[in-house]
XYZ file of C-alpha atoms in Angstrom:
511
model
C 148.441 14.314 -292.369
C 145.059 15.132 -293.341
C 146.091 18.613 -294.676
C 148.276 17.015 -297.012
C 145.499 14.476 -298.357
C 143.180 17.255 -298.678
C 142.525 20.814 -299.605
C 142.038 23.870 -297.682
C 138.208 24.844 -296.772
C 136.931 26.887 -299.315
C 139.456 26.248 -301.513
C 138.346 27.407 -305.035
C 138.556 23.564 -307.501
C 138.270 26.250 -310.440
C 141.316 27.818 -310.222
C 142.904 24.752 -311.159
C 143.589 23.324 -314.512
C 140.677 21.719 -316.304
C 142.480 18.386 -316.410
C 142.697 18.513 -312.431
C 139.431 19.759 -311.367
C 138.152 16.904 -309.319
C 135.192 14.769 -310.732
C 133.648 11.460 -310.124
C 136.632 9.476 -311.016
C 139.207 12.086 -309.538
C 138.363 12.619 -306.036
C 140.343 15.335 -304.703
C 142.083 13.434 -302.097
C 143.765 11.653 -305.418
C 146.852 12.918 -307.339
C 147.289 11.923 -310.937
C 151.133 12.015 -310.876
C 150.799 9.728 -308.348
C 148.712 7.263 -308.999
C 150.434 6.979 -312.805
C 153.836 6.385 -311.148
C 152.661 4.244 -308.788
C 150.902 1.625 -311.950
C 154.223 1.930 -313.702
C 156.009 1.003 -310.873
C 153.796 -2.199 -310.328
C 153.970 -3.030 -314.200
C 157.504 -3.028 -313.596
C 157.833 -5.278 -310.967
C 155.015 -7.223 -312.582
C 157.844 -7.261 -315.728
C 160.373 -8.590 -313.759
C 158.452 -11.783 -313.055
C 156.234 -12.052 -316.858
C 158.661 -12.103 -318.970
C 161.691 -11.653 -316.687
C 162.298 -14.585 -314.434
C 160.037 -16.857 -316.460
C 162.805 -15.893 -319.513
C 165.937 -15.993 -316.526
C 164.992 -19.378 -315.147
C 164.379 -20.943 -318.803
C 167.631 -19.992 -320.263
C 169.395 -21.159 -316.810
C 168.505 -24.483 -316.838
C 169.071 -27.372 -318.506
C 166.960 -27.568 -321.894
C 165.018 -30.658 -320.545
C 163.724 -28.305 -317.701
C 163.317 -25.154 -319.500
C 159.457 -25.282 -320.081
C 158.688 -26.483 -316.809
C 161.045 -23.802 -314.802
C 159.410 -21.264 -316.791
C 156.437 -22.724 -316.435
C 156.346 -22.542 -312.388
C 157.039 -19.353 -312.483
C 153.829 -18.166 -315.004
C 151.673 -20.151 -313.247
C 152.567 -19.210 -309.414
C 152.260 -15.225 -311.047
C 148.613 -16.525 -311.961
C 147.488 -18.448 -308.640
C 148.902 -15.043 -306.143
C 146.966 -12.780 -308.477
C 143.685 -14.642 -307.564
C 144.780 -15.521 -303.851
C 145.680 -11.850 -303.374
C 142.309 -10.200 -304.741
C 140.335 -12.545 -302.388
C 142.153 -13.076 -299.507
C 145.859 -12.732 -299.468
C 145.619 -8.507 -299.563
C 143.619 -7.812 -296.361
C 145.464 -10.877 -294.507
C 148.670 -8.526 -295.599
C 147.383 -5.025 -295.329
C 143.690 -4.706 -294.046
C 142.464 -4.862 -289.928
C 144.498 -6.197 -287.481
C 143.363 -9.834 -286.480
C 146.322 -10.538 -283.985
C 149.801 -7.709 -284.178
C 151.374 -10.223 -286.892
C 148.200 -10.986 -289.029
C 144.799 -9.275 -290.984
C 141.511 -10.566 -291.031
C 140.506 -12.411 -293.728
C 138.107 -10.364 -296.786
C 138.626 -9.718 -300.297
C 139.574 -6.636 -302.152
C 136.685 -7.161 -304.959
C 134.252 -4.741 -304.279
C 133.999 -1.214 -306.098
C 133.070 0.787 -302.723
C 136.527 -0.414 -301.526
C 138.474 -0.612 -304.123
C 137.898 3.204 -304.984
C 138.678 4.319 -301.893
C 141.357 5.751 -300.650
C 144.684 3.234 -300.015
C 146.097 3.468 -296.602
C 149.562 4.828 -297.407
C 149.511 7.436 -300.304
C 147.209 9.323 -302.593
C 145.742 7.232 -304.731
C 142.699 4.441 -304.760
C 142.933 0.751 -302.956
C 142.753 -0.865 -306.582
C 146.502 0.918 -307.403
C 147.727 -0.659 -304.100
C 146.294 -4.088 -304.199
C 147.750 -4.427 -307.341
C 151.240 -3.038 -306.653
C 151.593 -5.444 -303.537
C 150.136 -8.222 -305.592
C 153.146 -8.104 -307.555
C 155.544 -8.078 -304.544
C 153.742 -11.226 -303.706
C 154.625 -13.109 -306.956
C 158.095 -12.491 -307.258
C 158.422 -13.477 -303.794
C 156.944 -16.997 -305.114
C 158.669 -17.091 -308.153
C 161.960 -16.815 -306.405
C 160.729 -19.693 -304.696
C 160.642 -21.814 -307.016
C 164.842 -21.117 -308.128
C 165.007 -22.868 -305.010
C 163.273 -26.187 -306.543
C 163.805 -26.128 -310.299
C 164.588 -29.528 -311.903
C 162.224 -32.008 -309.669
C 159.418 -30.717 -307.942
C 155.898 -32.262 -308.960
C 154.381 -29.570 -310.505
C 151.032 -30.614 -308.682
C 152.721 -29.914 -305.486
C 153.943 -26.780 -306.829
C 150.286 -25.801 -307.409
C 149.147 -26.806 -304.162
C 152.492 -24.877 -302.414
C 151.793 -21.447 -303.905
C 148.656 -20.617 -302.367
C 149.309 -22.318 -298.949
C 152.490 -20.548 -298.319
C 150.957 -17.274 -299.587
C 148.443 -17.538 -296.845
C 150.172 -18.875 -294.129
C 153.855 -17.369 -294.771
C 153.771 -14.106 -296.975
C 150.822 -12.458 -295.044
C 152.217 -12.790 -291.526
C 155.572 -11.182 -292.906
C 153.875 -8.166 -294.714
C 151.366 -7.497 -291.948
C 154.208 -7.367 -289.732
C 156.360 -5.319 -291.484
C 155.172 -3.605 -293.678
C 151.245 -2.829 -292.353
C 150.363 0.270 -290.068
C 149.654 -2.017 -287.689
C 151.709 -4.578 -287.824
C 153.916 -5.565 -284.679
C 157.393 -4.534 -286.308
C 156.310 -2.216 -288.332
C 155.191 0.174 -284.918
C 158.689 -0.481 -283.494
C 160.145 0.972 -286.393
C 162.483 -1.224 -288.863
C 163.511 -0.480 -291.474
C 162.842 -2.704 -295.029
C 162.033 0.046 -297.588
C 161.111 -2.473 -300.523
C 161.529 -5.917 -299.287
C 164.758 -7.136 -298.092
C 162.627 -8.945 -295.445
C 159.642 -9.195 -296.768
C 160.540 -10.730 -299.980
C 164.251 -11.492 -300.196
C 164.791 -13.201 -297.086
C 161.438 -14.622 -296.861
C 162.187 -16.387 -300.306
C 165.936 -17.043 -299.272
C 164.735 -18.805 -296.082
C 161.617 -20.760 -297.340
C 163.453 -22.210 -301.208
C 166.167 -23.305 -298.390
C 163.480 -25.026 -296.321
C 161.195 -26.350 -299.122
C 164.562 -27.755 -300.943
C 165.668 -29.337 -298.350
C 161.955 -31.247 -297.327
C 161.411 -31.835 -301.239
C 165.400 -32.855 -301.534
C 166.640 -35.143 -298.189
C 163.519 -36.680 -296.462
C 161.420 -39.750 -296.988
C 157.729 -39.306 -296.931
C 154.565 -41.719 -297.246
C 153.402 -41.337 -301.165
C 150.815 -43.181 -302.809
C 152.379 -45.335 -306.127
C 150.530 -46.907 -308.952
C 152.327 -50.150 -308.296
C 151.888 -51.076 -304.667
C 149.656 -53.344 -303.600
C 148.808 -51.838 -300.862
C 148.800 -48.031 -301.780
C 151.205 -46.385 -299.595
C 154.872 -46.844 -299.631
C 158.289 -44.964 -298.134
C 159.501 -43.030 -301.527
C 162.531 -41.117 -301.272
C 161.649 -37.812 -302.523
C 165.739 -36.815 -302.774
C 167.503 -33.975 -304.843
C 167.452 -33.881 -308.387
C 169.078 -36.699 -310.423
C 172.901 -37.024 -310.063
C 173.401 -36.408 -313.532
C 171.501 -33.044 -313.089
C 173.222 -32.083 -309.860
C 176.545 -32.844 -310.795
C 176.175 -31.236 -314.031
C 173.389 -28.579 -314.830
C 174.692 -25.974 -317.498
C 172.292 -23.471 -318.857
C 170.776 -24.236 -321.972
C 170.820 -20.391 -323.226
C 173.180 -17.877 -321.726
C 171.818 -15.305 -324.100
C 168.154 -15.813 -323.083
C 169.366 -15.920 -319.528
C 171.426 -12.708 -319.895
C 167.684 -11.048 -321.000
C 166.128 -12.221 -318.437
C 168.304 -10.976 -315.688
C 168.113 -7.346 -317.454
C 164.333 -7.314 -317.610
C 165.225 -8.191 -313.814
C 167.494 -5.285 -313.407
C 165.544 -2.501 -314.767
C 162.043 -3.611 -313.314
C 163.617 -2.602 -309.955
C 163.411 0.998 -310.905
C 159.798 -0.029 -310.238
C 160.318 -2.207 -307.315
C 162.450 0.261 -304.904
C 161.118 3.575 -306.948
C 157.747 2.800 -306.083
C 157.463 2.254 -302.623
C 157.552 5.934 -301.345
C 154.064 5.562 -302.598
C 154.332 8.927 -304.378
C 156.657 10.342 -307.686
C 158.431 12.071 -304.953
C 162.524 13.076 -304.436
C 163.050 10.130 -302.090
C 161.894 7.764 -305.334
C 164.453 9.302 -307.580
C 166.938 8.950 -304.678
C 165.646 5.021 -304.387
C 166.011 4.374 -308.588
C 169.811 5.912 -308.564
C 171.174 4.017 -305.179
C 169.264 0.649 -306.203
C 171.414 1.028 -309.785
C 174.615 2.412 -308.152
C 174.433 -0.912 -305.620
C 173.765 -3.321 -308.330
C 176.549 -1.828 -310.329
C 179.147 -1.757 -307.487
C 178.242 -5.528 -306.321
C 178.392 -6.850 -310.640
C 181.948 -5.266 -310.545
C 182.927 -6.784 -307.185
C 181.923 -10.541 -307.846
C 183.403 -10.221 -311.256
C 186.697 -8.690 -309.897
C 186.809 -11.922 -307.353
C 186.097 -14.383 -309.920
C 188.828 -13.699 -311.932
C 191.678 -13.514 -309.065
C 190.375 -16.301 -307.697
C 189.154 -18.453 -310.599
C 191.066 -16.977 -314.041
C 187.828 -16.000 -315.699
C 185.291 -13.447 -316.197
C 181.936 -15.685 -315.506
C 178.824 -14.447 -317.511
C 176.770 -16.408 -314.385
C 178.910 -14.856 -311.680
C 178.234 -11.063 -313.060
C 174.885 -12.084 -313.187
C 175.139 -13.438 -309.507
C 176.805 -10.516 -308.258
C 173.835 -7.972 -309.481
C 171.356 -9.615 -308.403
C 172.975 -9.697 -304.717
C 173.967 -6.426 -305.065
C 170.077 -5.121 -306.074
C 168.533 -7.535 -302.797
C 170.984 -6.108 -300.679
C 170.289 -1.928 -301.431
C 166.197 -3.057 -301.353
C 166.027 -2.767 -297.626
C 167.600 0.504 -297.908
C 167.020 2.252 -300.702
C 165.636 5.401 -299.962
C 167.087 6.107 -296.572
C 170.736 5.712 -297.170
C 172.867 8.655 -299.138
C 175.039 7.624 -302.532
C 178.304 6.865 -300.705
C 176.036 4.233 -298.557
C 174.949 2.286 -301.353
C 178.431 1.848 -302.942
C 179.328 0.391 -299.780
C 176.813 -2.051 -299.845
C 177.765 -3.113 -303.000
C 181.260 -4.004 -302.047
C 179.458 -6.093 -299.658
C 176.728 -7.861 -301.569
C 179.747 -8.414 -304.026
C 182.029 -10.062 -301.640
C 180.492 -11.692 -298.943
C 177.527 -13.781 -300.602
C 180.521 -14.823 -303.021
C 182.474 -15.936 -299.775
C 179.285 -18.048 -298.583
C 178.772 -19.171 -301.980
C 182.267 -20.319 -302.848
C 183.777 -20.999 -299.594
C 181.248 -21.472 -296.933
C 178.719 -23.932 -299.052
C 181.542 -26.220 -299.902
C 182.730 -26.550 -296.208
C 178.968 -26.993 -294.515
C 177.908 -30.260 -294.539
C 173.953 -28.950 -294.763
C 174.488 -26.636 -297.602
C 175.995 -29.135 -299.543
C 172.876 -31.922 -298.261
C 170.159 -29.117 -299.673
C 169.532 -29.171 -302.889
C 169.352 -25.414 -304.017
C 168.466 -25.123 -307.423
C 169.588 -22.128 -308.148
C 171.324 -21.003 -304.669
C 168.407 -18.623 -303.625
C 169.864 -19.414 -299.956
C 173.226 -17.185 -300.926
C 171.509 -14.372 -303.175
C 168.402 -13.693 -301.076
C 168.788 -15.212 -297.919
C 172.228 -13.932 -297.398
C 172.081 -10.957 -299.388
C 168.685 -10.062 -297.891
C 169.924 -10.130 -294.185
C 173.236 -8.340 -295.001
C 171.039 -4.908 -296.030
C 168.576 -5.309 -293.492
C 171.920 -5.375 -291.325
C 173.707 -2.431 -293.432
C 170.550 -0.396 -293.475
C 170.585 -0.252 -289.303
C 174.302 0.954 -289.672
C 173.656 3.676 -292.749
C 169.554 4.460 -292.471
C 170.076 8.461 -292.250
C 167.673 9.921 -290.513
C 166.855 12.908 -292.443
C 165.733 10.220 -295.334
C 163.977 8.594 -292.602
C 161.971 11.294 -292.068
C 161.096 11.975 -295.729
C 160.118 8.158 -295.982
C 157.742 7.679 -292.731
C 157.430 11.296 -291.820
C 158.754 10.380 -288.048
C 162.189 11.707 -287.647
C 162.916 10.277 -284.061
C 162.377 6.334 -284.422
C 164.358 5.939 -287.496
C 167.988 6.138 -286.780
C 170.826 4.079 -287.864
C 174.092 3.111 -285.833
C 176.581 4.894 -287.725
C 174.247 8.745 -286.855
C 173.787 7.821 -283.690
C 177.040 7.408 -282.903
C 177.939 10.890 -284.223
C 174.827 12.685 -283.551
C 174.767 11.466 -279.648
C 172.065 9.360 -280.501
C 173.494 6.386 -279.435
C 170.514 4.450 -277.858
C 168.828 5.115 -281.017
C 171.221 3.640 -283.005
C 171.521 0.682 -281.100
C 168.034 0.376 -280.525
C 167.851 0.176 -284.313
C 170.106 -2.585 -285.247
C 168.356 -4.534 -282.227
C 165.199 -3.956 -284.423
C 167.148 -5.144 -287.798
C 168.338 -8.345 -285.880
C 165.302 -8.864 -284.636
C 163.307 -8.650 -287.626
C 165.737 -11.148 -289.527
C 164.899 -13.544 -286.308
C 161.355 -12.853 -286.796
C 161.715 -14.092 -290.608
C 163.681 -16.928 -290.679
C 161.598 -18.597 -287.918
C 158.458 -17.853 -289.474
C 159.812 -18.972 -293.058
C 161.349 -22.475 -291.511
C 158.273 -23.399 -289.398
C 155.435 -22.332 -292.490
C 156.925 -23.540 -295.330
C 157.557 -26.943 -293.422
C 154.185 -27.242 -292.511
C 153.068 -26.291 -295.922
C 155.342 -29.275 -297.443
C 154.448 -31.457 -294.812
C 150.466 -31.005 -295.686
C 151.319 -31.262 -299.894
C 152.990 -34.319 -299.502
C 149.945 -36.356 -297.564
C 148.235 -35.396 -300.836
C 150.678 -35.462 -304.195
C 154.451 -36.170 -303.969
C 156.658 -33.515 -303.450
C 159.097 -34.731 -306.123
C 158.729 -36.087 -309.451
C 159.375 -39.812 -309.974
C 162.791 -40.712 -311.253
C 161.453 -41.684 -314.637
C 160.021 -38.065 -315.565
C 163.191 -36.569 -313.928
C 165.008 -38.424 -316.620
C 163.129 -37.057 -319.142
C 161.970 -33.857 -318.195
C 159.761 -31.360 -319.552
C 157.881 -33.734 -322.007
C 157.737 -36.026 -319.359
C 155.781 -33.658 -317.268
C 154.151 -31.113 -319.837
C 153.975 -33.028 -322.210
C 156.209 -30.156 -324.553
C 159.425 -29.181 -325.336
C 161.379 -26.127 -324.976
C 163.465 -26.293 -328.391
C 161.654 -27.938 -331.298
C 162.790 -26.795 -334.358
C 163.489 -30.058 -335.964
C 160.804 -31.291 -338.587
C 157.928 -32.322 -336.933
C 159.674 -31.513 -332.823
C 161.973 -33.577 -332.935
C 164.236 -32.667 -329.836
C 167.012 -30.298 -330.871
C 170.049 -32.811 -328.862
C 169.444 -35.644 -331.396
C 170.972 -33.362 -333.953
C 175.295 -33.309 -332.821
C 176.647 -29.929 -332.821
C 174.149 -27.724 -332.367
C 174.440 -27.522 -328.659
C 177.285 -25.852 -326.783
C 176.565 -28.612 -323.683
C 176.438 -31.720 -325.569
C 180.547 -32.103 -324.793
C 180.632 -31.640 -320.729
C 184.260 -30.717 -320.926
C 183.550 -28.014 -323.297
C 180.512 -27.036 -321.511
C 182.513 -26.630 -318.179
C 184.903 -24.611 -319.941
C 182.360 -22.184 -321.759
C 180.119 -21.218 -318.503
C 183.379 -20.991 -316.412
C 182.507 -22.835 -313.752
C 183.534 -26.401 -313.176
C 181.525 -29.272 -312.532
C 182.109 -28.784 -308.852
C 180.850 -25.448 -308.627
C 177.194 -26.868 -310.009
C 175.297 -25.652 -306.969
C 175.927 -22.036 -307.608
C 175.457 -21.905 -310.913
C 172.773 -19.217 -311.168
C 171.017 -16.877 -308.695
């Protein structure tokens, strides 16, 4: 490895071209091409939180919660960014503490941040940065999971708790050199455990503490201090009916979504290399193939083409190629597609209505079915269709990589089964550590501020708890539903039959 990192001895830096002659601040361990791909790709992923999901979960919601879901999500991008630079990044990616964890330092200082990164040709300040912004989308879906009720003082408190004590045993593990998983060789390219079903899992479990249990809260009125408040879902007018305020705005957001995952599967080759390019066309291809699919089964099955659905189906269809991206071939990631497009539609339309503990949780905006769901099925798909000759251009090992499907034809078949055992495994590995953390972490915010917002501020909403308003175009702010007409969603029956989804269907109504 070192002879690719560095040149020859004796090798002549004048020969090259003036512009990469190395210098002070272009060691010659560093390549430009590189390290310029590798910022894009983090300003893309970065884009797909600030504006993207911050303009997704605004228009998705009900107007009354549109500053405060947006809101969330620009202030959890915020809190990670400082976490991250002083603790969260070398708890992810720095020395091994214990096989699933890093000791705790910062990434501040210019002697280490100018050094070389451990993966790829280019400085520690390029990678901190590109993983920060792994981190905050993996928050921000989070909180799709808890839109329309939690106390946005718990939500402050939540971010950088689970960041330490969730996201940084999942990356070390699976995604750092010497992480325990990571040494026995699965397989998550970009994410699909790391962020997808991490998020899945955890806006599951942190719904369902913020949405079904009773805790101890302190309240202004009580005597005595403490009472037994029940910190439930969000109102029944909200959960029975929660249209989006602005399809439009919604429909933005989810692009901004879409394309920024050029950045988010494109870039983690760590290098502007041919298995990138390969990464960029399957992660569009999937996405594609899974839109088509869960718009194809919504009309069959429900007599429209849903806006929300389409939107459903790409964003399953982009979690489900992440795992795989760059070690799969073309054919591979159509495949997945049909699956992202049919099977979180199943679980989302048939399953959820029959469980009696999906339909208890409270799941905003059904994170459990588009990550959680979507994110195991391509960490499951990759150990079938992970090619081993992409393998090899990914972690430069061409034995330990080897999914099912080659094995079986290549004679390899303890590989391949050795390699879904790893897939299952590290979906076991996730879901456990997501259910036991983020309960914990609930469990400590709610001894100090109440998970929930009080039934008066639910009511009103965003002035209520920000003290603003999403829509105020009427003289002096006055709110935009006092004015009849204007609003698609001030008729429910009309609402119901604009979005295309009944009243019913309310707990899938967006990602």
């Amino acid at each position: 490895m070192s002879n690719l990192l560095s040149p020859p001895a004796g090798f002549n830096f004048s020969q090259l071209p003036s512009n990469l002659i190395p210098g002070d601040a272009n060691p010659p361990w560093m390549s430009k091409g590189d390290n310029a791909w590798q910022l894009v790709a983090a300003t893309l992923v970065g884009l797909q939180s600030v504006p993207g999901l911050i303009i997704l979960y605004g228009g998705a919601v009900k107007k009354k919660w549109a500053v405060n879901s947006a809101f969330m999500a620009l202030y959890a991008f915020a809190c990670v960014l400082l976490c991250w630079v002083c603790w969260g990044y070398r708890m992810s990616f720095g020395d091994k503490l214990i096989p699933i964890w890093g000791k705790v330092d910062v990434a501040l200082e210019q002697d280490y941040l100018f050094q070389q990164a451990f993966l790829g040709m280019f400085p520690n300040a390029t990678m901190v940065f590109f993983q920060f912004v792994f981190a905050a989308i993996t928050l921000i879906l989070i909180a799709g999971a808890l839109l329309g009720r939690m106390n946005f003082y718990a939500w402050m408190l939540f971010v950088p708790l689970w960041l330490t004590f969730s996201y940084t045993f999942g990356a070390y593990t699976i995604w750092s050199t010497g992480g325990w998983l990571s040494l026995a060789g699965i397989i998550d390219y970009s994410g699909g455990y790391v962020i997808h079903l991490s998020s899945g899992v955890a806006g599951f479990t942190a719904a369902y503490w913020v949405g079904t249990q009773h805790f101890p809260t302190r309240k202004n009125k009580i005597s005595d201090g403490l009472s037994v408040e029940n910190v439930g879902p969000r109102s029944t007018k909200d959960r029975e009916r929660f249209p989006p305020n602005n399809i439009l705005l919604m429909l933005a957001g989810a692009g901004l979504l879409w394309m920024g995952w050029t950045g988010f599967n494109g870039g983690d080759p760590y290098a502007a290399s041919i298995d990138a390019s390969l990464a960029v066309l399957n992660t569009h291809v999937a996405a594609a193939t899974s839109l088509l699919t869960w718009l194809i089964l919504d009309v069959i099955f429900f007599g429209k083409p849903s806006v929300i659905g389409a939107v459903q189906g790409m964003i399953t269809g982009l979690v489900a190629i992440t795992p795989a991206a760059g070690v799969v071939q073309g054919w591979a990631a159509i495949v997945i597609g049909l699956c992202s497009g049919s099977i979180p539609w199943f679980t989302m339309m048939v399953v959820h209505k029959k469980s009696e503990l999906l339909q208890k949780v409270d799941d905003t905006m059904a994170v459990f079915h588009t990550h959680a769901v979507a994110g195991s099925l391509g960490g499951i798909l990759t150990g079938l269709f992970a090619n081993p000759r992409l393998c090899y251009l990914f972690y430069s090992n061409y034995n330990n990589y080897y999914g099912l499907f080659y094995g079986l034809h290549d004679g390899q078949v303890h590989k391949g089964i050795r390699q879904m055992g790893l897939q299952l495994l590290g979906i076991l590995f996730v879901v456990v550590l997501n259910v036991v953390m983020t309960s914990l972490v609930c469990l400590i915010v709610q001894f100090i501020v109440p998970l929930r917002m009080s039934e008066e501020d639910m009511e009103i909403g965003d002035e209520a708890a920000h003290g603003e308003e999403a829509y105020a175009i009427w003289g002096q702010g006055d709110r935009l539903e006092k004015s009849a007409g204007f609003s698609a969603y001030n008729d429910d029956t009309a609402g119901a039959a604009r979005s295309g989804y009944n009243t019913s269907r309310s707990q899938v109504e967006m990602v």
